[in-house]
Short mmCIF file of C-alpha atoms in Angstrom, two decimals:
data_model
loop_
_atom_site.label_atom_id
_atom_site.label_comp_id
_atom_site.label_asym_id
_atom_site.label_seq_id
_atom_site.Cartn_x
_atom_site.Cartn_y
_atom_site.Cartn_z
CA UNK A 1 -22.36 68.16 189.71
CA UNK A 2 -20.90 66.52 186.72
CA UNK A 3 -19.41 63.05 187.45
CA UNK A 4 -15.69 62.71 187.06
CA UNK A 5 -14.08 60.14 185.14
CA UNK A 6 -11.80 57.76 186.91
CA UNK A 7 -7.90 58.74 187.11
CA UNK A 8 -6.66 56.95 184.48
CA UNK A 9 -9.75 57.31 182.16
CA UNK A 10 -9.14 61.26 182.80
CA UNK A 11 -5.72 60.79 181.50
CA UNK A 12 -6.76 59.15 178.07
CA UNK A 13 -9.59 61.55 177.55
CA UNK A 14 -7.31 64.49 177.98
CA UNK A 15 -5.13 62.98 175.34
CA UNK A 16 -8.33 62.79 173.23
CA UNK A 17 -8.97 66.28 173.66
CA UNK A 18 -5.68 67.49 172.17
CA UNK A 19 -5.57 65.18 169.39
CA UNK A 20 -8.94 65.68 167.77
CA UNK A 21 -9.60 69.41 169.00
CA UNK A 22 -12.67 68.94 170.77
CA UNK A 23 -12.82 72.53 171.55
CA UNK A 24 -15.12 74.26 173.81
CA UNK A 25 -16.62 71.10 175.59
CA UNK A 26 -16.14 69.36 179.19
CA UNK A 27 -13.50 66.62 178.76
CA UNK A 28 -14.87 64.32 180.89
CA UNK A 29 -18.52 64.45 182.98
CA UNK A 30 -21.94 64.77 182.22
CA UNK A 31 -23.50 67.79 180.68
CA UNK A 32 -26.23 69.16 183.34
CA UNK A 33 -27.73 67.25 186.45
CA UNK A 34 -26.49 63.38 186.31
CA UNK A 35 -29.99 61.96 187.06
CA UNK A 36 -31.24 58.91 185.11
CA UNK A 37 -34.23 60.71 184.34
CA UNK A 38 -31.75 63.14 182.49
CA UNK A 39 -30.02 60.83 180.75
CA UNK A 40 -33.03 58.72 179.37
CA UNK A 41 -34.41 61.74 178.34
CA UNK A 42 -31.40 63.52 176.47
CA UNK A 43 -28.49 61.20 176.22
CA UNK A 44 -29.71 59.12 173.71
CA UNK A 45 -31.15 61.64 171.08
CA UNK A 46 -28.56 60.88 168.61
CA UNK A 47 -30.75 62.08 165.45
CA UNK A 48 -31.67 65.40 167.00
CA UNK A 49 -29.45 68.72 167.34
CA UNK A 50 -28.62 68.61 170.97
CA UNK A 51 -25.91 69.73 173.48
CA UNK A 52 -25.06 66.21 174.21
CA UNK A 53 -21.50 66.61 172.94
CA UNK A 54 -18.78 65.18 175.08
CA UNK A 55 -17.13 62.03 176.75
CA UNK A 56 -19.65 60.54 179.16
CA UNK A 57 -18.78 58.14 181.90
CA UNK A 58 -20.70 55.60 183.86
CA UNK A 59 -22.56 56.14 186.88
CA UNK A 60 -20.91 54.91 190.56
CA UNK A 61 -17.43 55.50 191.76
CA UNK A 62 -15.32 53.53 188.80
CA UNK A 63 -15.91 56.61 186.39
CA UNK A 64 -15.53 54.04 183.14
CA UNK A 65 -15.75 55.93 179.87
CA UNK A 66 -19.18 54.90 178.25
CA UNK A 67 -19.87 57.28 175.28
CA UNK A 68 -17.79 59.50 172.91
CA UNK A 69 -20.19 62.03 171.34
CA UNK A 70 -18.66 64.92 169.45
CA UNK A 71 -21.26 66.06 166.53
CA UNK A 72 -23.38 68.10 164.91
CA UNK A 73 -21.70 71.39 165.08
CA UNK A 74 -18.26 70.30 165.96
CA UNK A 75 -15.29 71.01 163.39
CA UNK A 76 -13.39 67.42 164.51
CA UNK A 77 -9.84 67.57 163.14
CA UNK A 78 -6.99 64.99 163.76
CA UNK A 79 -7.12 61.05 164.15
CA UNK A 80 -8.86 58.57 166.00
CA UNK A 81 -6.29 57.03 168.47
CA UNK A 82 -5.66 53.41 168.74
CA UNK A 83 -5.52 54.28 172.67
CA UNK A 84 -9.36 53.94 171.82
CA UNK A 85 -9.00 50.43 172.89
CA UNK A 86 -8.46 51.30 176.38
CA UNK A 87 -12.18 52.20 176.80
CA UNK A 88 -13.33 48.70 177.56
CA UNK A 89 -16.78 49.93 178.75
CA UNK A 90 -17.34 52.07 175.46
CA UNK A 91 -20.86 51.72 174.28
CA UNK A 92 -21.17 54.81 171.84
CA UNK A 93 -18.47 56.25 169.21
CA UNK A 94 -20.33 59.22 167.41
CA UNK A 95 -17.84 60.96 166.19
CA UNK A 96 -19.15 62.63 162.58
CA UNK A 97 -18.87 66.06 160.72
CA UNK A 98 -21.49 67.92 159.34
CA UNK A 99 -22.26 68.35 155.35
CA UNK A 100 -22.86 71.93 154.45
CA UNK A 101 -24.31 73.30 151.09
CA UNK A 102 -21.85 74.83 148.90
CA UNK A 103 -22.47 76.80 145.61
CA UNK A 104 -23.71 75.08 142.76
CA UNK A 105 -26.66 74.03 140.51
CA UNK A 106 -29.67 75.46 141.95
CA UNK A 107 -31.40 71.96 141.03
CA UNK A 108 -28.41 70.27 142.12
CA UNK A 109 -26.52 71.70 145.10
CA UNK A 110 -22.72 70.75 145.73
CA UNK A 111 -22.14 69.25 149.44
CA UNK A 112 -19.20 69.91 150.99
CA UNK A 113 -17.59 68.35 154.13
CA UNK A 114 -15.52 69.97 156.62
CA UNK A 115 -12.21 68.30 156.90
CA UNK A 116 -13.29 65.92 159.75
CA UNK A 117 -11.22 63.00 161.29
CA UNK A 118 -8.14 61.49 158.89
CA UNK A 119 -6.18 58.61 158.88
CA UNK A 120 -7.16 54.59 159.28
CA UNK A 121 -9.95 53.27 161.45
CA UNK A 122 -7.91 51.71 164.38
CA UNK A 123 -8.17 47.95 164.20
CA UNK A 124 -8.46 48.41 168.18
CA UNK A 125 -12.02 49.04 168.03
CA UNK A 126 -12.56 45.28 168.01
CA UNK A 127 -11.68 45.22 171.33
CA UNK A 128 -14.48 47.21 172.67
CA UNK A 129 -16.75 44.18 173.20
CA UNK A 130 -19.72 46.74 174.74
CA UNK A 131 -19.62 48.60 171.40
CA UNK A 132 -23.28 48.90 170.75
CA UNK A 133 -22.80 52.09 167.87
CA UNK A 134 -20.11 53.23 165.68
CA UNK A 135 -21.20 56.17 163.59
CA UNK A 136 -18.38 58.14 162.19
CA UNK A 137 -19.59 58.89 159.06
CA UNK A 138 -18.75 62.10 156.96
CA UNK A 139 -15.44 61.92 158.05
CA UNK A 140 -12.16 61.35 155.77
CA UNK A 141 -11.11 57.87 156.95
CA UNK A 142 -8.79 56.20 154.40
CA UNK A 143 -7.23 52.80 154.04
CA UNK A 144 -9.12 49.06 154.42
CA UNK A 145 -12.27 48.26 156.45
CA UNK A 146 -11.25 46.98 159.61
CA UNK A 147 -12.28 43.67 159.93
CA UNK A 148 -11.78 43.36 163.60
CA UNK A 149 -15.21 45.40 164.17
CA UNK A 150 -16.75 42.27 162.85
CA UNK A 151 -16.20 40.35 166.29
CA UNK A 152 -17.97 42.69 168.24
CA UNK A 153 -21.14 40.87 169.59
CA UNK A 154 -23.25 44.05 170.66
CA UNK A 155 -22.99 45.89 167.77
CA UNK A 156 -26.10 47.05 166.73
CA UNK A 157 -25.28 50.15 164.23
CA UNK A 158 -22.48 50.56 161.97
CA UNK A 159 -22.46 53.73 160.17
CA UNK A 160 -19.31 54.72 158.07
CA UNK A 161 -20.80 56.67 155.47
CA UNK A 162 -19.04 59.43 153.09
CA UNK A 163 -15.63 58.01 154.04
CA UNK A 164 -12.69 56.76 151.74
CA UNK A 165 -12.23 53.26 152.62
CA UNK A 166 -11.46 50.72 150.05
CA UNK A 167 -11.34 47.09 149.49
CA UNK A 168 -13.74 44.27 149.55
CA UNK A 169 -15.03 43.12 152.93
CA UNK A 170 -16.02 39.37 153.82
CA UNK A 171 -18.28 38.18 156.58
CA UNK A 172 -18.25 34.91 158.16
CA UNK A 173 -21.06 32.97 160.30
CA UNK A 174 -20.99 34.31 163.72
CA UNK A 175 -19.99 37.86 162.76
CA UNK A 176 -22.11 40.95 163.99
CA UNK A 177 -24.93 38.99 165.48
CA UNK A 178 -26.48 42.06 166.99
CA UNK A 179 -26.28 44.46 163.92
CA UNK A 180 -29.30 46.13 162.74
CA UNK A 181 -27.89 48.99 160.48
CA UNK A 182 -24.99 48.84 158.34
CA UNK A 183 -24.40 52.26 156.23
CA UNK A 184 -21.66 52.19 153.57
CA UNK A 185 -23.16 55.07 151.36
CA UNK A 186 -20.34 56.70 149.38
CA UNK A 187 -17.36 54.20 150.64
CA UNK A 188 -16.03 51.10 150.07
CA UNK A 189 -14.51 52.39 146.62
CA UNK A 190 -13.62 49.65 144.19
CA UNK A 191 -15.06 47.00 145.67
CA UNK A 192 -18.07 44.66 145.90
CA UNK A 193 -21.13 44.19 147.99
CA UNK A 194 -19.40 42.52 150.94
CA UNK A 195 -19.21 38.60 150.85
CA UNK A 196 -21.18 36.75 153.65
CA UNK A 197 -23.52 39.81 153.65
CA UNK A 198 -26.13 36.85 154.39
CA UNK A 199 -24.69 35.99 157.52
CA UNK A 200 -25.66 39.22 159.05
CA UNK A 201 -29.39 37.97 159.68
CA UNK A 202 -30.47 40.80 162.09
CA UNK A 203 -30.09 43.34 159.65
CA UNK A 204 -33.01 45.85 159.45
CA UNK A 205 -31.24 48.60 157.19
CA UNK A 206 -28.49 48.20 154.38
CA UNK A 207 -27.42 51.38 152.79
CA UNK A 208 -25.15 50.80 150.09
CA UNK A 209 -26.03 53.41 147.64
CA UNK A 210 -23.47 56.21 145.76
CA UNK A 211 -20.77 53.72 145.93
CA UNK A 212 -18.40 52.58 143.72
CA UNK A 213 -19.12 49.02 143.96
CA UNK A 214 -18.73 47.02 141.40
CA UNK A 215 -20.52 43.67 140.76
CA UNK A 216 -24.44 42.53 141.37
CA UNK A 217 -26.37 41.83 144.06
CA UNK A 218 -25.58 38.44 145.32
CA UNK A 219 -28.39 35.97 145.93
CA UNK A 220 -27.65 35.34 149.40
CA UNK A 221 -29.58 38.89 149.88
CA UNK A 222 -32.24 36.73 150.53
CA UNK A 223 -31.11 35.61 153.82
CA UNK A 224 -31.77 39.01 155.46
CA UNK A 225 -35.22 38.00 156.69
CA UNK A 226 -35.29 41.28 159.01
CA UNK A 227 -34.53 43.49 156.52
CA UNK A 228 -36.77 46.76 156.03
CA UNK A 229 -34.81 49.05 153.74
CA UNK A 230 -32.30 48.00 151.00
CA UNK A 231 -30.64 50.86 149.30
CA UNK A 232 -28.19 50.10 146.47
CA UNK A 233 -27.17 51.52 143.37
CA UNK A 234 -24.17 53.23 141.38
CA UNK A 235 -22.79 53.41 138.15
CA UNK A 236 -20.34 50.53 138.68
CA UNK A 237 -23.25 48.02 139.42
CA UNK A 238 -24.35 45.54 136.90
CA UNK A 239 -26.44 42.19 136.55
CA UNK A 240 -29.97 41.58 137.27
CA UNK A 241 -32.30 42.17 140.28
CA UNK A 242 -32.36 38.69 142.01
CA UNK A 243 -35.50 36.97 142.56
CA UNK A 244 -34.39 36.24 146.04
CA UNK A 245 -35.44 39.86 146.95
CA UNK A 246 -38.85 38.53 146.97
CA UNK A 247 -38.14 36.84 150.06
CA UNK A 248 -37.78 39.94 152.24
CA UNK A 249 -41.56 40.20 152.91
CA UNK A 250 -40.36 42.86 155.98
CA UNK A 251 -39.14 45.36 153.30
CA UNK A 252 -40.95 48.77 153.28
CA UNK A 253 -38.44 50.55 151.01
CA UNK A 254 -36.14 49.23 148.32
CA UNK A 255 -34.54 51.70 146.12
CA UNK A 256 -32.36 50.55 143.29
CA UNK A 257 -31.95 53.91 141.37
CA UNK A 258 -28.96 54.43 139.26
CA UNK A 259 -28.13 50.92 139.43
CA UNK A 260 -26.61 49.49 136.16
CA UNK A 261 -29.45 46.73 136.33
CA UNK A 262 -30.64 45.08 132.97
CA UNK A 263 -33.41 42.15 132.28
CA UNK A 264 -36.66 42.60 133.89
CA UNK A 265 -38.39 42.89 136.82
CA UNK A 266 -38.65 39.77 138.45
CA UNK A 267 -42.63 38.72 139.62
CA UNK A 268 -41.36 37.45 143.25
CA UNK A 269 -41.10 41.43 144.22
CA UNK A 270 -44.82 41.05 144.27
CA UNK A 271 -44.51 39.14 147.47
CA UNK A 272 -43.08 42.36 149.27
CA UNK A 273 -46.53 43.16 150.62
CA UNK A 274 -44.94 45.77 153.15
CA UNK A 275 -43.14 48.02 150.54
CA UNK A 276 -44.37 51.80 150.34
CA UNK A 277 -41.82 52.76 148.00
CA UNK A 278 -39.83 51.00 145.12
CA UNK A 279 -37.30 53.26 143.29
CA UNK A 280 -36.19 51.51 139.98
CA UNK A 281 -35.04 55.03 138.18
CA UNK A 282 -32.27 55.34 135.86
CA UNK A 283 -31.72 51.49 135.41
CA UNK A 284 -31.68 49.36 131.92
CA UNK A 285 -34.74 47.33 132.99
CA UNK A 286 -37.13 46.74 130.53
CA UNK A 287 -40.43 44.95 130.06
CA UNK A 288 -43.78 45.14 131.86
CA UNK A 289 -44.13 46.08 135.49
CA UNK A 290 -45.73 42.40 137.11
CA UNK A 291 -49.05 41.82 137.51
CA UNK A 292 -48.23 40.68 140.74
CA UNK A 293 -47.64 44.18 142.08
CA UNK A 294 -51.34 44.44 142.41
CA UNK A 295 -50.75 42.60 145.32
CA UNK A 296 -48.41 45.55 146.68
CA UNK A 297 -51.57 47.42 148.31
CA UNK A 298 -49.57 49.92 150.32
CA UNK A 299 -47.13 51.11 147.95
CA UNK A 300 -47.30 54.66 147.68
CA UNK A 301 -44.25 55.51 145.29
CA UNK A 302 -43.03 53.88 142.18
CA UNK A 303 -40.11 55.41 140.78
CA UNK A 304 -39.78 53.89 136.99
CA UNK A 305 -38.18 57.24 135.46
CA UNK A 306 -35.62 56.75 133.01
CA UNK A 307 -36.50 53.22 132.22
CA UNK A 308 -38.10 51.22 129.48
CA UNK A 309 -40.43 49.93 131.69
CA UNK A 310 -43.92 49.95 130.27
CA UNK A 311 -46.31 52.23 132.30
CA UNK A 312 -43.16 54.61 133.67
CA UNK A 313 -41.86 57.21 131.74
CA UNK A 314 -40.10 56.29 128.88
CA UNK A 315 -36.91 57.06 127.67
CA UNK A 316 -33.92 57.92 129.65
CA UNK A 317 -34.43 61.27 131.47
CA UNK A 318 -30.90 60.86 133.22
CA UNK A 319 -29.09 62.85 130.78
CA UNK A 320 -31.21 65.65 130.39
CA UNK A 321 -32.63 66.39 133.85
CA UNK A 322 -32.37 65.95 137.39
CA UNK A 323 -35.88 65.90 138.15
CA UNK A 324 -37.06 62.72 139.38
CA UNK A 325 -40.42 61.77 137.53
CA UNK A 326 -42.47 59.13 139.30
CA UNK A 327 -45.77 57.04 138.98
CA UNK A 328 -47.39 57.75 142.61
CA UNK A 329 -49.96 55.14 143.31
CA UNK A 330 -52.95 56.18 145.72
#
């Protein structure tokens, strides 16, 4: 039998059903038999196409809302209400629309997005101290990045990709101590890489590509010793590759494609012995690939297309082709 929410929280979730048009799904309760085995097996499969969409409540008699999960095939509309701050036991918010292919060039298909949620991201999210994941990518949110999110002590994943947020973000010492994933792809328009990014020392994935971020990679990036993936680039980025990147010895993927970077590749990148992919395509880098790269024995792909780097593809291919030419190391 489905587990009902408490009376007060059922009223709040009924409001959500009317406001964001969550059709054809139970408003509150479990989808299927409410056993711990079922929960462990299916309810945490966030990256799979499942039927686990709904408003999930805790075990026991209090019926507190723990998860809001509406994604994959749902046509989300409306706004994210300020009343979300009422759900003090909320752990997961996953409200994402789904990108779809639209007619376009066969080599570069256009991506279209459903309307999704609109308006601003409510500052009341900062009240939800049990949150571990916020995934609201592929929506039409506008306005400023809600700085109140920075105070969430348990948040592990913050995914706001393909939104229309703007403005600069500043992190401070003690902010987001548990954060392992920060996904701001194609959002934060006309901003810089967040100031104080070096304070997020638990970060493992930092995804900042396809943005209109201006400026250069800050040297404090070298403080993120747990980082395994760093993806950054866009036509508005500038500067050189900081030598501090060579301190990130846990990196497996470093992708700076389409970043307007100049200068040479710092030899310190030869310290990144865990790298399997290094993307430097369509940059203004020149010179030679450092001899220190001989230490990168796990490197499978080195993408230097559209650069003047020796050993890569000579000439800027970006203006004439969408095909990424790579030098693949075996």
